[in-house]
GROMACS .gro file of C-alpha atoms in nm:
model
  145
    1UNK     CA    1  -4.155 -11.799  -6.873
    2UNK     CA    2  -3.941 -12.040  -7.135
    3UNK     CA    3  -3.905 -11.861  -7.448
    4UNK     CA    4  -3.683 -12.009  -7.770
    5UNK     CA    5  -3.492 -11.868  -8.084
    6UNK     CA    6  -3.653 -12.068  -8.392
    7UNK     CA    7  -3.350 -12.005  -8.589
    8UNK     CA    8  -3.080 -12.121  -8.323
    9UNK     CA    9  -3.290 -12.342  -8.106
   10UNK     CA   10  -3.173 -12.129  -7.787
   11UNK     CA   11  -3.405 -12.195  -7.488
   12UNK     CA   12  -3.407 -12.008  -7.147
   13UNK     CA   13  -3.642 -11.915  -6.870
   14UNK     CA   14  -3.693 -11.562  -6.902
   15UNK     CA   15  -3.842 -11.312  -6.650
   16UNK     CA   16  -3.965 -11.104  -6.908
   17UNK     CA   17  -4.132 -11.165  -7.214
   18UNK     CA   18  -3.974 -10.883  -7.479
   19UNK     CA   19  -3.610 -11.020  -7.540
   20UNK     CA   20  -3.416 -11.076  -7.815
   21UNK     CA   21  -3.197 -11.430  -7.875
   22UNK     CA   22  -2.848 -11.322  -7.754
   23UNK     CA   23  -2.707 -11.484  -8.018
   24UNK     CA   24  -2.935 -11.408  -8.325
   25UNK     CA   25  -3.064 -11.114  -8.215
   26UNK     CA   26  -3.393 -11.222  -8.330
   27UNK     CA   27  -3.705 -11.221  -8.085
   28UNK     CA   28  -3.746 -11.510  -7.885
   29UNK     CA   29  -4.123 -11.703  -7.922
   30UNK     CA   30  -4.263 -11.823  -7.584
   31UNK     CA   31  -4.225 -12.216  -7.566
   32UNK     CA   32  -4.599 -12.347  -7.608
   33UNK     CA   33  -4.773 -12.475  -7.301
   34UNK     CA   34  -4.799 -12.849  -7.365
   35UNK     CA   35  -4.411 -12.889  -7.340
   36UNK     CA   36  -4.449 -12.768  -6.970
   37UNK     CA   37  -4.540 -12.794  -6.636
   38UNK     CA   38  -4.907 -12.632  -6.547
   39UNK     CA   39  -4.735 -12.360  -6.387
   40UNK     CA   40  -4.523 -12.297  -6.706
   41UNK     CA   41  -4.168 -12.277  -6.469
   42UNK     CA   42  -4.052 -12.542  -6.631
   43UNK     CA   43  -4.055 -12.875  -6.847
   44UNK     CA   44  -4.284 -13.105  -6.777
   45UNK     CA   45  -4.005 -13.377  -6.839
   46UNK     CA   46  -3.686 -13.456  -7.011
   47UNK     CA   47  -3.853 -13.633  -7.300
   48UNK     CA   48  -4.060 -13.288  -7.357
   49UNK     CA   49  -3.792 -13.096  -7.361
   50UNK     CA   50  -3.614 -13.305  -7.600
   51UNK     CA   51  -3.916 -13.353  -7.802
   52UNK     CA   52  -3.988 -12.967  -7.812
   53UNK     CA   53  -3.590 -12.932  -7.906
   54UNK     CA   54  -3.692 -13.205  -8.205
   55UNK     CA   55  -3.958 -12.980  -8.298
   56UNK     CA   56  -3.724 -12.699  -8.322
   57UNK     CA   57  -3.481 -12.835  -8.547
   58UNK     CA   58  -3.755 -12.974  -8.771
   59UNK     CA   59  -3.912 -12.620  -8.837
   60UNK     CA   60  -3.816 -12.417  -9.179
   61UNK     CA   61  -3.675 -12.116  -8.968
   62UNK     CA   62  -3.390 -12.363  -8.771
   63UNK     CA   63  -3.049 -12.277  -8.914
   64UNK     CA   64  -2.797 -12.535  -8.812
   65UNK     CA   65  -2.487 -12.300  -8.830
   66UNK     CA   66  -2.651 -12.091  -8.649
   67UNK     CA   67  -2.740 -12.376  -8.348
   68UNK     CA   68  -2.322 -12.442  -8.377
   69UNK     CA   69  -2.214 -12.081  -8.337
   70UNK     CA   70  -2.483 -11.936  -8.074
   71UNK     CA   71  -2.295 -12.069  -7.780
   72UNK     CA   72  -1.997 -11.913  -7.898
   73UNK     CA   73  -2.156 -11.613  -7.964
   74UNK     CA   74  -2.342 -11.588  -7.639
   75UNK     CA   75  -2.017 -11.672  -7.464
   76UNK     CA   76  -1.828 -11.328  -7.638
   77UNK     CA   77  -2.105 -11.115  -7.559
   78UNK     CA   78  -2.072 -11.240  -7.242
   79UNK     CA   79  -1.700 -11.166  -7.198
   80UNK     CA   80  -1.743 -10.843  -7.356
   81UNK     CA   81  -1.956 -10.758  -7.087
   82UNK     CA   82  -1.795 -10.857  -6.842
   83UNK     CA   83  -1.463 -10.640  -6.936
   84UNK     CA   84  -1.648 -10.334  -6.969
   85UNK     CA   85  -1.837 -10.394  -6.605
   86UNK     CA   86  -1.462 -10.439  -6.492
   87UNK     CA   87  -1.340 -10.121  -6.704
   88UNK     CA   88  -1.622  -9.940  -6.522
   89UNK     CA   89  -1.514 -10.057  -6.197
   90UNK     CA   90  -1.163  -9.946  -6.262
   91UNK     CA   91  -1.265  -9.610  -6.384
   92UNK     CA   92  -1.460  -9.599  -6.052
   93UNK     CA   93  -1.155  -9.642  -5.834
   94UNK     CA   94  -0.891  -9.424  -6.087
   95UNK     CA   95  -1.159  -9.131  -5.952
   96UNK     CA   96  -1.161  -9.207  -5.653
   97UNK     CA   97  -0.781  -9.208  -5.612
   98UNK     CA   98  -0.791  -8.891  -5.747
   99UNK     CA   99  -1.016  -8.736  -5.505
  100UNK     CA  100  -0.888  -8.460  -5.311
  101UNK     CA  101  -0.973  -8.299  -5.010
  102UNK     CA  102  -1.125  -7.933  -5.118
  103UNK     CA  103  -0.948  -7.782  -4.757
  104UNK     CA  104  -0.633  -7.905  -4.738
  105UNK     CA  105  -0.629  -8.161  -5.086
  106UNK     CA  106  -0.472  -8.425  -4.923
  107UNK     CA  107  -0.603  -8.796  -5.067
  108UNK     CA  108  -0.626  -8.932  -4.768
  109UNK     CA  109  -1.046  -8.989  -4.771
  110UNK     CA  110  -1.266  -9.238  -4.621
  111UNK     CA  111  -1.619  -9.285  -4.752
  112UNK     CA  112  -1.921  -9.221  -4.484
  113UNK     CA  113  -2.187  -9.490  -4.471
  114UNK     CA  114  -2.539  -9.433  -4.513
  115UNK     CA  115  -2.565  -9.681  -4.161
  116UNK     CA  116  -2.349  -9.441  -3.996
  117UNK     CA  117  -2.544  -9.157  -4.110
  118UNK     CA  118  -2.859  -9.264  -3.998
  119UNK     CA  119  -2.733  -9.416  -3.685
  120UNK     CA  120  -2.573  -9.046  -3.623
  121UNK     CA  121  -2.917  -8.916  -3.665
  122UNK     CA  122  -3.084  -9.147  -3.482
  123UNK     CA  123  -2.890  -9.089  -3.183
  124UNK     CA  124  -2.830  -8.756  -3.134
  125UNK     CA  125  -3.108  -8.618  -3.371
  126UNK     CA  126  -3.076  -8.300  -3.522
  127UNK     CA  127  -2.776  -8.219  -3.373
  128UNK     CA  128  -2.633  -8.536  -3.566
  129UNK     CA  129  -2.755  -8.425  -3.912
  130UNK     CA  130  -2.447  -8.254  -4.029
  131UNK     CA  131  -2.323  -8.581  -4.245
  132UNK     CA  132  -2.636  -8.588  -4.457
  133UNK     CA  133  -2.574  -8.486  -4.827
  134UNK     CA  134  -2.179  -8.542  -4.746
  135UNK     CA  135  -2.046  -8.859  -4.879
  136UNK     CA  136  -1.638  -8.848  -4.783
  137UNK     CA  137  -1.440  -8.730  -4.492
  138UNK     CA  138  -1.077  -8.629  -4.503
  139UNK     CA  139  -0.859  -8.849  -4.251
  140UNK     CA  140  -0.609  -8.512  -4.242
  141UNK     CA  141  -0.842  -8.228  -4.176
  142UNK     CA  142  -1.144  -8.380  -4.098
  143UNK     CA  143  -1.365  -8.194  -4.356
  144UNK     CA  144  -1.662  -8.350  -4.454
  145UNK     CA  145  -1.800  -8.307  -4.875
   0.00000   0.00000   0.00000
């Protein structure tokens, strides 16, 4: 579904329908039907794109500053986000280097794997159920938490 920002003139195939312009922050309007194909995935053409980005621009809500600074804007949000996923990532392995064994507390861990586990189960049945709800080993003792 193509929705647009009438103040910014951003356009962008959207999978769902409640968003807000990333740049504005003001809702996006679904682009009307005659500007696209009949299956609405996308322009019918180049010229009705560029005629429906004509329409845009000639509407009393258009803001031309705004048009100039949304790609700029979208593109710091977009940093930003992408910073704090890595930040998140980092804090993700900072715990995990400081995981400890609760026997012996060496660091020395390896995660099990879901595959193992069921392939553990799956061969030797019951008897091979003693990894489920465990998620490391320790490579020193061999305790599994």
């Amino acid at each position: 579904m193509f929705v647009y920002c009438a103040r910014c003139g951003f356009i962008r195939n959207m999978k769902t329908e409640a968003s807000d312009c990333p740049a504005c922050g003001i809702p996006l309007k679904p682009v009307p039907g005659q500007f696209l194909t009949k299956t609405g995935l996308m322009f019918a053409s180049q010229s009705a794109r560029a005629e429906f980005e004509k329409t845009i621009q000639e509407s009393p809500e258009y803001d031309e500053a705004a048009n100039m600074q949304s790609e700029e804007i979208i593109a710091q949000k977009e940093e930003a986000h992408k910073k704090e996923v890595e930040q998140k990532i980092q804090e993700y392995k900072d715990t995990r280097l400081q995981m400890e064994c609760p026997v012996c507390h060496s660091t020395s861990l390896i995660k099990i794997s879901n595959v193992g586990k069921v392939a553990k189960v799956g061969a030797l049945g019951l008897l091979g159920s003693g990894d489920l709800g465990k998620t490391w080993k320790c490579k020193a003792c061999g305790c599994k938490f």
